Amino acid sequence: LTSAQNTLRAQASTFGTNLSIVENRQDFTKSLINTLEEGAGKLTLADTNEEGANLLALQTQQSLASTSLSLAAQADQNVLRLF
C-alpha cells in the first residue's frame, strides 16, 4: 500500500511538471499568434498607405499635366493674337 502511494505521488509530481510545461508552451504560442496577427495587420496597413500615396502622386501628376497643356494652349493663342 505504501509503495502504491509513493508511486501515485511520483506520478502526481510528474503530471504537475508536465502541466507546467504545457501551460508555458500555451502562453508562448498565444503570444506568438498575437505577434504574428499584429504584424500581418501592420503589413496590410502599410500596403494600403503605400498604394494611397502612389494614387495621390499619380493624380497630382495628371493634374500638373492638364494644367501644363492648358497653359501651352493659352500661350499659343496669345502668340496668334499678336498677328
PDB file of N, CA and C in Angstrom:
ATOM      1  N   LEU A   1       0.825  -1.203   0.000  1.00  0.00           N
ATOM      2  CA  LEU A   1       0.000   0.000   0.000  1.00  0.00           C
ATOM      3  C   LEU A   1       0.869   1.267   0.000  1.00  0.00           C
ATOM      4  N   THR A   2       1.942   1.218   0.770  1.00  0.00           N
ATOM      5  CA  THR A   2       2.861   2.357   0.818  1.00  0.00           C
ATOM      6  C   THR A   2       3.538   2.562  -0.528  1.00  0.00           C
ATOM      7  N   SER A   3       3.903   1.463  -1.156  1.00  0.00           N
ATOM      8  CA  SER A   3       4.540   1.536  -2.472  1.00  0.00           C
ATOM      9  C   SER A   3       3.599   2.164  -3.499  1.00  0.00           C
ATOM     10  N   ALA A   4       2.347   1.787  -3.458  1.00  0.00           N
ATOM     11  CA  ALA A   4       1.364   2.347  -4.390  1.00  0.00           C
ATOM     12  C   ALA A   4       1.181   3.837  -4.127  1.00  0.00           C
ATOM     13  N   GLN A   5       1.193   4.215  -2.858  1.00  0.00           N
ATOM     14  CA  GLN A   5       1.037   5.619  -2.501  1.00  0.00           C
ATOM     15  C   GLN A   5       2.236   6.434  -3.002  1.00  0.00           C
ATOM     16  N   ASN A   6       3.431   5.902  -2.866  1.00  0.00           N
ATOM     17  CA  ASN A   6       4.637   6.574  -3.358  1.00  0.00           C
ATOM     18  C   ASN A   6       4.608   6.712  -4.878  1.00  0.00           C
ATOM     19  N   THR A   7       4.138   5.660  -5.536  1.00  0.00           N
ATOM     20  CA  THR A   7       4.027   5.698  -6.997  1.00  0.00           C
ATOM     21  C   THR A   7       3.040   6.780  -7.427  1.00  0.00           C
ATOM     22  N   LEU A   8       1.906   6.868  -6.733  1.00  0.00           N
ATOM     23  CA  LEU A   8       0.906   7.894  -7.046  1.00  0.00           C
ATOM     24  C   LEU A   8       1.465   9.301  -6.834  1.00  0.00           C
ATOM     25  N   ARG A   9       2.224   9.483  -5.763  1.00  0.00           N
ATOM     26  CA  ARG A   9       2.828  10.795  -5.505  1.00  0.00           C
ATOM     27  C   ARG A   9       3.839  11.155  -6.594  1.00  0.00           C
ATOM     28  N   ALA A  10       4.626  10.192  -7.011  1.00  0.00           N
ATOM     29  CA  ALA A  10       5.605  10.436  -8.072  1.00  0.00           C
ATOM     30  C   ALA A  10       4.898  10.802  -9.379  1.00  0.00           C
ATOM     31  N   GLN A  11       3.831  10.074  -9.683  1.00  0.00           N
ATOM     32  CA  GLN A  11       3.075  10.364 -10.911  1.00  0.00           C
ATOM     33  C   GLN A  11       2.406  11.739 -10.824  1.00  0.00           C
ATOM     34  N   ALA A  12       1.884  12.088  -9.658  1.00  0.00           N
ATOM     35  CA  ALA A  12       1.259  13.402  -9.470  1.00  0.00           C
ATOM     36  C   ALA A  12       2.283  14.508  -9.680  1.00  0.00           C
ATOM     37  N   SER A  13       3.495  14.285  -9.180  1.00  0.00           N
ATOM     38  CA  SER A  13       4.568  15.254  -9.372  1.00  0.00           C
ATOM     39  C   SER A  13       4.919  15.391 -10.853  1.00  0.00           C
ATOM     40  N   THR A  14       4.997  14.250 -11.532  1.00  0.00           N
ATOM     41  CA  THR A  14       5.288  14.258 -12.974  1.00  0.00           C
ATOM     42  C   THR A  14       4.191  14.994 -13.738  1.00  0.00           C
ATOM     43  N   PHE A  15       2.929  14.712 -13.380  1.00  0.00           N
ATOM     44  CA  PHE A  15       1.810  15.394 -14.037  1.00  0.00           C
ATOM     45  C   PHE A  15       1.875  16.906 -13.803  1.00  0.00           C
ATOM     46  N   GLY A  16       2.228  17.301 -12.583  1.00  0.00           N
ATOM     47  CA  GLY A  16       2.346  18.729 -12.271  1.00  0.00           C
ATOM     48  C   GLY A  16       3.420  19.397 -13.105  1.00  0.00           C
ATOM     49  N   THR A  17       4.567  18.724 -13.222  1.00  0.00           N
ATOM     50  CA  THR A  17       5.661  19.260 -14.033  1.00  0.00           C
ATOM     51  C   THR A  17       5.249  19.366 -15.495  1.00  0.00           C
ATOM     52  N   ASN A  18       4.631  18.295 -16.004  1.00  0.00           N
ATOM     53  CA  ASN A  18       4.193  18.301 -17.403  1.00  0.00           C
ATOM     54  C   ASN A  18       3.136  19.375 -17.659  1.00  0.00           C
ATOM     55  N   LEU A  19       2.239  19.579 -16.694  1.00  0.00           N
ATOM     56  CA  LEU A  19       1.214  20.613 -16.825  1.00  0.00           C
ATOM     57  C   LEU A  19       1.860  21.989 -16.914  1.00  0.00           C
ATOM     58  N   SER A  20       2.864  22.213 -16.099  1.00  0.00           N
ATOM     59  CA  SER A  20       3.573  23.489 -16.117  1.00  0.00           C
ATOM     60  C   SER A  20       4.231  23.734 -17.478  1.00  0.00           C
ATOM     61  N   ILE A  21       4.841  22.697 -18.022  1.00  0.00           N
ATOM     62  CA  ILE A  21       5.482  22.807 -19.338  1.00  0.00           C
ATOM     63  C   ILE A  21       4.448  23.127 -20.413  1.00  0.00           C
ATOM     64  N   VAL A  22       3.324  22.420 -20.377  1.00  0.00           N
ATOM     65  CA  VAL A  22       2.266  22.645 -21.373  1.00  0.00           C
ATOM     66  C   VAL A  22       1.707  24.064 -21.252  1.00  0.00           C
ATOM     67  N   GLU A  23       1.513  24.551 -20.026  1.00  0.00           N
ATOM     68  CA  GLU A  23       0.997  25.909 -19.831  1.00  0.00           C
ATOM     69  C   GLU A  23       1.977  26.953 -20.362  1.00  0.00           C
ATOM     70  N   ASN A  24       3.275  26.740 -20.123  1.00  0.00           N
ATOM     71  CA  ASN A  24       4.287  27.661 -20.652  1.00  0.00           C
ATOM     72  C   ASN A  24       4.272  27.673 -22.176  1.00  0.00           C
ATOM     73  N   ARG A  25       4.167  26.510 -22.772  1.00  0.00           N
ATOM     74  CA  ARG A  25       4.116  26.427 -24.235  1.00  0.00           C
ATOM     75  C   ARG A  25       2.845  27.082 -24.776  1.00  0.00           C
ATOM     76  N   GLN A  26       1.741  26.910 -24.054  1.00  0.00           N
ATOM     77  CA  GLN A  26       0.479  27.519 -24.473  1.00  0.00           C
ATOM     78  C   GLN A  26       0.591  29.050 -24.421  1.00  0.00           C
ATOM     79  N   ASP A  27       1.171  29.579 -23.357  1.00  0.00           N
ATOM     80  CA  ASP A  27       1.362  31.029 -23.245  1.00  0.00           C
ATOM     81  C   ASP A  27       2.258  31.548 -24.365  1.00  0.00           C
ATOM     82  N   PHE A  28       3.341  30.816 -24.640  1.00  0.00           N
ATOM     83  CA  PHE A  28       4.239  31.214 -25.712  1.00  0.00           C
ATOM     84  C   PHE A  28       3.519  31.213 -27.055  1.00  0.00           C
ATOM     85  N   THR A  29       2.733  30.170 -27.313  1.00  0.00           N
ATOM     86  CA  THR A  29       2.011  30.065 -28.577  1.00  0.00           C
ATOM     87  C   THR A  29       0.996  31.188 -28.725  1.00  0.00           C
ATOM     88  N   LYS A  30       0.274  31.508 -27.657  1.00  0.00           N
ATOM     89  CA  LYS A  30      -0.688  32.619 -27.703  1.00  0.00           C
ATOM     90  C   LYS A  30       0.028  33.931 -27.995  1.00  0.00           C
ATOM     91  N   SER A  31       1.157  34.143 -27.342  1.00  0.00           N
ATOM     92  CA  SER A  31       1.928  35.361 -27.567  1.00  0.00           C
ATOM     93  C   SER A  31       2.424  35.436 -29.007  1.00  0.00           C
ATOM     94  N   LEU A  32       2.893  34.326 -29.533  1.00  0.00           N
ATOM     95  CA  LEU A  32       3.370  34.281 -30.912  1.00  0.00           C
ATOM     96  C   LEU A  32       2.235  34.559 -31.889  1.00  0.00           C
ATOM     97  N   ILE A  33       1.071  33.985 -31.642  1.00  0.00           N
ATOM     98  CA  ILE A  33      -0.092  34.221 -32.504  1.00  0.00           C
ATOM     99  C   ILE A  33      -0.446  35.707 -32.508  1.00  0.00           C
ATOM    100  N   ASN A  34      -0.477  36.320 -31.333  1.00  0.00           N
ATOM    101  CA  ASN A  34      -0.789  37.750 -31.244  1.00  0.00           C
ATOM    102  C   ASN A  34       0.233  38.592 -31.993  1.00  0.00           C
ATOM    103  N   THR A  35       1.505  38.250 -31.846  1.00  0.00           N
ATOM    104  CA  THR A  35       2.561  38.982 -32.539  1.00  0.00           C
ATOM    105  C   THR A  35       2.420  38.844 -34.046  1.00  0.00           C
ATOM    106  N   LEU A  36       2.156  37.638 -34.520  1.00  0.00           N
ATOM    107  CA  LEU A  36       2.005  37.417 -35.956  1.00  0.00           C
ATOM    108  C   LEU A  36       0.782  38.136 -36.513  1.00  0.00           C
ATOM    109  N   GLU A  37      -0.323  38.109 -35.778  1.00  0.00           N
ATOM    110  CA  GLU A  37      -1.531  38.805 -36.239  1.00  0.00           C
ATOM    111  C   GLU A  37      -1.310  40.311 -36.282  1.00  0.00           C
ATOM    112  N   GLU A  38      -0.636  40.838 -35.284  1.00  0.00           N
ATOM    113  CA  GLU A  38      -0.350  42.273 -35.259  1.00  0.00           C
ATOM    114  C   GLU A  38       0.575  42.650 -36.413  1.00  0.00           C
ATOM    115  N   GLY A  39       1.584  41.829 -36.657  1.00  0.00           N
ATOM    116  CA  GLY A  39       2.495  42.086 -37.770  1.00  0.00           C
ATOM    117  C   GLY A  39       1.789  42.027 -39.109  1.00  0.00           C
ATOM    118  N   ALA A  40       0.909  41.058 -39.273  1.00  0.00           N
ATOM    119  CA  ALA A  40       0.151  40.945 -40.522  1.00  0.00           C
ATOM    120  C   ALA A  40      -0.745  42.159 -40.714  1.00  0.00           C
ATOM    121  N   GLY A  41      -1.347  42.622 -39.635  1.00  0.00           N
ATOM    122  CA  GLY A  41      -2.184  43.819 -39.717  1.00  0.00           C
ATOM    123  C   GLY A  41      -1.381  45.039 -40.126  1.00  0.00           C
ATOM    124  N   LYS A  42      -0.179  45.163 -39.582  1.00  0.00           N
ATOM    125  CA  LYS A  42       0.677  46.298 -39.937  1.00  0.00           C
ATOM    126  C   LYS A  42       1.121  46.215 -41.391  1.00  0.00           C
ATOM    127  N   LEU A  43       1.413  45.022 -41.871  1.00  0.00           N
ATOM    128  CA  LEU A  43       1.793  44.873 -43.274  1.00  0.00           C
ATOM    129  C   LEU A  43       0.651  45.267 -44.190  1.00  0.00           C
ATOM    130  N   THR A  44      -0.554  44.844 -43.871  1.00  0.00           N
ATOM    131  CA  THR A  44      -1.717  45.195 -44.676  1.00  0.00           C
ATOM    132  C   THR A  44      -1.929  46.697 -44.659  1.00  0.00           C
ATOM    133  N   LEU A  45      -1.807  47.305 -43.494  1.00  0.00           N
ATOM    134  CA  LEU A  45      -1.974  48.740 -43.369  1.00  0.00           C
ATOM    135  C   LEU A  45      -0.886  49.475 -44.139  1.00  0.00           C
ATOM    136  N   ALA A  46       0.344  48.991 -44.062  1.00  0.00           N
ATOM    137  CA  ALA A  46       1.443  49.627 -44.780  1.00  0.00           C
ATOM    138  C   ALA A  46       1.204  49.566 -46.277  1.00  0.00           C
ATOM    139  N   ASP A  47       0.737  48.447 -46.786  1.00  0.00           N
ATOM    140  CA  ASP A  47       0.458  48.325 -48.211  1.00  0.00           C
ATOM    141  C   ASP A  47      -0.636  49.295 -48.629  1.00  0.00           C
ATOM    142  N   THR A  48      -1.675  49.443 -47.820  1.00  0.00           N
ATOM    143  CA  THR A  48      -2.769  50.362 -48.123  1.00  0.00           C
ATOM    144  C   THR A  48      -2.260  51.797 -48.143  1.00  0.00           C
ATOM    145  N   ASN A  49      -1.444  52.156 -47.173  1.00  0.00           N
ATOM    146  CA  ASN A  49      -0.884  53.511 -47.132  1.00  0.00           C
ATOM    147  C   ASN A  49       0.012  53.774 -48.336  1.00  0.00           C
ATOM    148  N   GLU A  50       0.802  52.797 -48.699  1.00  0.00           N
ATOM    149  CA  GLU A  50       1.697  52.962 -49.844  1.00  0.00           C
ATOM    150  C   GLU A  50       0.903  53.139 -51.131  1.00  0.00           C
ATOM    151  N   GLU A  51      -0.130  52.339 -51.307  1.00  0.00           N
ATOM    152  CA  GLU A  51      -0.953  52.458 -52.508  1.00  0.00           C
ATOM    153  C   GLU A  51      -1.696  53.789 -52.538  1.00  0.00           C
ATOM    154  N   GLY A  52      -2.125  54.260 -51.379  1.00  0.00           N
ATOM    155  CA  GLY A  52      -2.769  55.570 -51.304  1.00  0.00           C
ATOM    156  C   GLY A  52      -1.812  56.680 -51.716  1.00  0.00           C
ATOM    157  N   ALA A  53      -0.576  56.589 -51.274  1.00  0.00           N
ATOM    158  CA  ALA A  53       0.433  57.583 -51.648  1.00  0.00           C
ATOM    159  C   ALA A  53       0.727  57.521 -53.143  1.00  0.00           C
ATOM    160  N   ASN A  54       0.799  56.317 -53.703  1.00  0.00           N
ATOM    161  CA  ASN A  54       1.021  56.174 -55.143  1.00  0.00           C
ATOM    162  C   ASN A  54      -0.121  56.780 -55.939  1.00  0.00           C
ATOM    163  N   LEU A  55      -1.355  56.547 -55.506  1.00  0.00           N
ATOM    164  CA  LEU A  55      -2.522  57.097 -56.190  1.00  0.00           C
ATOM    165  C   LEU A  55      -2.502  58.617 -56.142  1.00  0.00           C
ATOM    166  N   LEU A  56      -2.186  59.177 -54.986  1.00  0.00           N
ATOM    167  CA  LEU A  56      -2.121  60.630 -54.852  1.00  0.00           C
ATOM    168  C   LEU A  56      -1.036  61.210 -55.754  1.00  0.00           C
ATOM    169  N   ALA A  57       0.104  60.547 -55.849  1.00  0.00           N
ATOM    170  CA  ALA A  57       1.180  61.015 -56.724  1.00  0.00           C
ATOM    171  C   ALA A  57       0.741  60.998 -58.185  1.00  0.00           C
ATOM    172  N   LEU A  58       0.053  59.946 -58.599  1.00  0.00           N
ATOM    173  CA  LEU A  58      -0.422  59.875 -59.984  1.00  0.00           C
ATOM    174  C   LEU A  58      -1.480  60.931 -60.268  1.00  0.00           C
ATOM    175  N   GLN A  59      -2.367  61.178 -59.319  1.00  0.00           N
ATOM    176  CA  GLN A  59      -3.385  62.213 -59.502  1.00  0.00           C
ATOM    177  C   GLN A  59      -2.744  63.593 -59.603  1.00  0.00           C
ATOM    178  N   THR A  60      -1.738  63.850 -58.794  1.00  0.00           N
ATOM    179  CA  THR A  60      -1.031  65.129 -58.852  1.00  0.00           C
ATOM    180  C   THR A  60      -0.319  65.282 -60.186  1.00  0.00           C
ATOM    181  N   GLN A  61       0.299  64.215 -60.652  1.00  0.00           N
ATOM    182  CA  GLN A  61       0.989  64.243 -61.941  1.00  0.00           C
ATOM    183  C   GLN A  61      -0.003  64.527 -63.066  1.00  0.00           C
ATOM    184  N   GLN A  62      -1.164  63.898 -63.025  1.00  0.00           N
ATOM    185  CA  GLN A  62      -2.187  64.112 -64.044  1.00  0.00           C
ATOM    186  C   GLN A  62      -2.686  65.560 -64.002  1.00  0.00           C
ATOM    187  N   SER A  63      -2.884  66.086 -62.825  1.00  0.00           N
ATOM    188  CA  SER A  63      -3.345  67.466 -62.677  1.00  0.00           C
ATOM    189  C   SER A  63      -2.315  68.448 -63.229  1.00  0.00           C
ATOM    190  N   LEU A  64      -1.045  68.210 -62.936  1.00  0.00           N
ATOM    191  CA  LEU A  64       0.016  69.077 -63.450  1.00  0.00           C
ATOM    192  C   LEU A  64       0.110  68.998 -64.970  1.00  0.00           C
ATOM    193  N   ALA A  65      -0.056  67.818 -65.523  1.00  0.00           N
ATOM    194  CA  ALA A  65      -0.015  67.661 -66.979  1.00  0.00           C
ATOM    195  C   ALA A  65      -1.175  68.403 -67.626  1.00  0.00           C
ATOM    196  N   SER A  66      -2.352  68.321 -67.048  1.00  0.00           N
ATOM    197  CA  SER A  66      -3.527  69.012 -67.575  1.00  0.00           C
ATOM    198  C   SER A  66      -3.333  70.526 -67.519  1.00  0.00           C
ATOM    199  N   THR A  67      -2.826  71.017 -66.413  1.00  0.00           N
ATOM    200  CA  THR A  67      -2.567  72.454 -66.275  1.00  0.00           C
ATOM    201  C   THR A  67      -1.510  72.904 -67.267  1.00  0.00           C
ATOM    202  N   SER A  68      -0.498  72.104 -67.459  1.00  0.00           N
ATOM    203  CA  SER A  68       0.568  72.423 -68.408  1.00  0.00           C
ATOM    204  C   SER A  68       0.028  72.525 -69.830  1.00  0.00           C
ATOM    205  N   LEU A  69      -0.828  71.589 -70.225  1.00  0.00           N
ATOM    206  CA  LEU A  69      -1.423  71.633 -71.562  1.00  0.00           C
ATOM    207  C   LEU A  69      -2.308  72.859 -71.727  1.00  0.00           C
ATOM    208  N   SER A  70      -3.041  73.202 -70.703  1.00  0.00           N
ATOM    209  CA  SER A  70      -3.909  74.378 -70.748  1.00  0.00           C
ATOM    210  C   SER A  70      -3.086  75.652 -70.917  1.00  0.00           C
ATOM    211  N   LEU A  71      -2.009  75.760 -70.159  1.00  0.00           N
ATOM    212  CA  LEU A  71      -1.141  76.935 -70.271  1.00  0.00           C
ATOM    213  C   LEU A  71      -0.473  77.009 -71.640  1.00  0.00           C
ATOM    214  N   ALA A  72      -0.076  75.881 -72.184  1.00  0.00           N
ATOM    215  CA  ALA A  72       0.546  75.860 -73.511  1.00  0.00           C
ATOM    216  C   ALA A  72      -0.451  76.309 -74.573  1.00  0.00           C
ATOM    217  N   ALA A  73      -1.698  75.871 -74.472  1.00  0.00           N
ATOM    218  CA  ALA A  73      -2.720  76.272 -75.436  1.00  0.00           C
ATOM    219  C   ALA A  73      -2.990  77.771 -75.330  1.00  0.00           C
ATOM    220  N   GLN A  74      -3.029  78.296 -74.128  1.00  0.00           N
ATOM    221  CA  GLN A  74      -3.244  79.733 -73.948  1.00  0.00           C
ATOM    222  C   GLN A  74      -2.081  80.530 -74.524  1.00  0.00           C
ATOM    223  N   ALA A  75      -0.875  80.033 -74.343  1.00  0.00           N
ATOM    224  CA  ALA A  75       0.296  80.720 -74.882  1.00  0.00           C
ATOM    225  C   ALA A  75       0.239  80.748 -76.401  1.00  0.00           C
ATOM    226  N   ASP A  76      -0.169  79.647 -77.024  1.00  0.00           N
ATOM    227  CA  ASP A  76      -0.294  79.604 -78.484  1.00  0.00           C
ATOM    228  C   ASP A  76      -1.326  80.613 -78.967  1.00  0.00           C
ATOM    229  N   GLN A  77      -2.442  80.712 -78.270  1.00  0.00           N
ATOM    230  CA  GLN A  77      -3.490  81.656 -78.666  1.00  0.00           C
ATOM    231  C   GLN A  77      -3.010  83.095 -78.497  1.00  0.00           C
ATOM    232  N   ASN A  78      -2.255  83.361 -77.451  1.00  0.00           N
ATOM    233  CA  ASN A  78      -1.725  84.711 -77.248  1.00  0.00           C
ATOM    234  C   ASN A  78      -0.736  85.085 -78.341  1.00  0.00           C
ATOM    235  N   VAL A  79       0.065  84.145 -78.797  1.00  0.00           N
ATOM    236  CA  VAL A  79       1.007  84.409 -79.888  1.00  0.00           C
ATOM    237  C   VAL A  79       0.236  84.705 -81.167  1.00  0.00           C
ATOM    238  N   LEU A  80      -0.836  83.948 -81.442  1.00  0.00           N
ATOM    239  CA  LEU A  80      -1.632  84.170 -82.647  1.00  0.00           C
ATOM    240  C   LEU A  80      -2.344  85.521 -82.602  1.00  0.00           C
ATOM    241  N   ARG A  81      -2.705  86.005 -81.461  1.00  0.00           N
ATOM    242  CA  ARG A  81      -3.371  87.309 -81.343  1.00  0.00           C
ATOM    243  C   ARG A  81      -2.440  88.453 -81.710  1.00  0.00           C
ATOM    244  N   LEU A  82      -1.154  88.234 -81.568  1.00  0.00           N
ATOM    245  CA  LEU A  82      -0.191  89.283 -81.908  1.00  0.00           C
ATOM    246  C   LEU A  82      -0.191  89.583 -83.400  1.00  0.00           C
ATOM    247  N   PHE A  83      -0.598  88.637 -84.231  1.00  0.00           N
ATOM    248  CA  PHE A  83      -0.556  88.834 -85.679  1.00  0.00           C
ATOM    249  C   PHE A  83      -1.874  89.210 -86.168  1.00  0.00           C
TER     250      PHE A  83
END
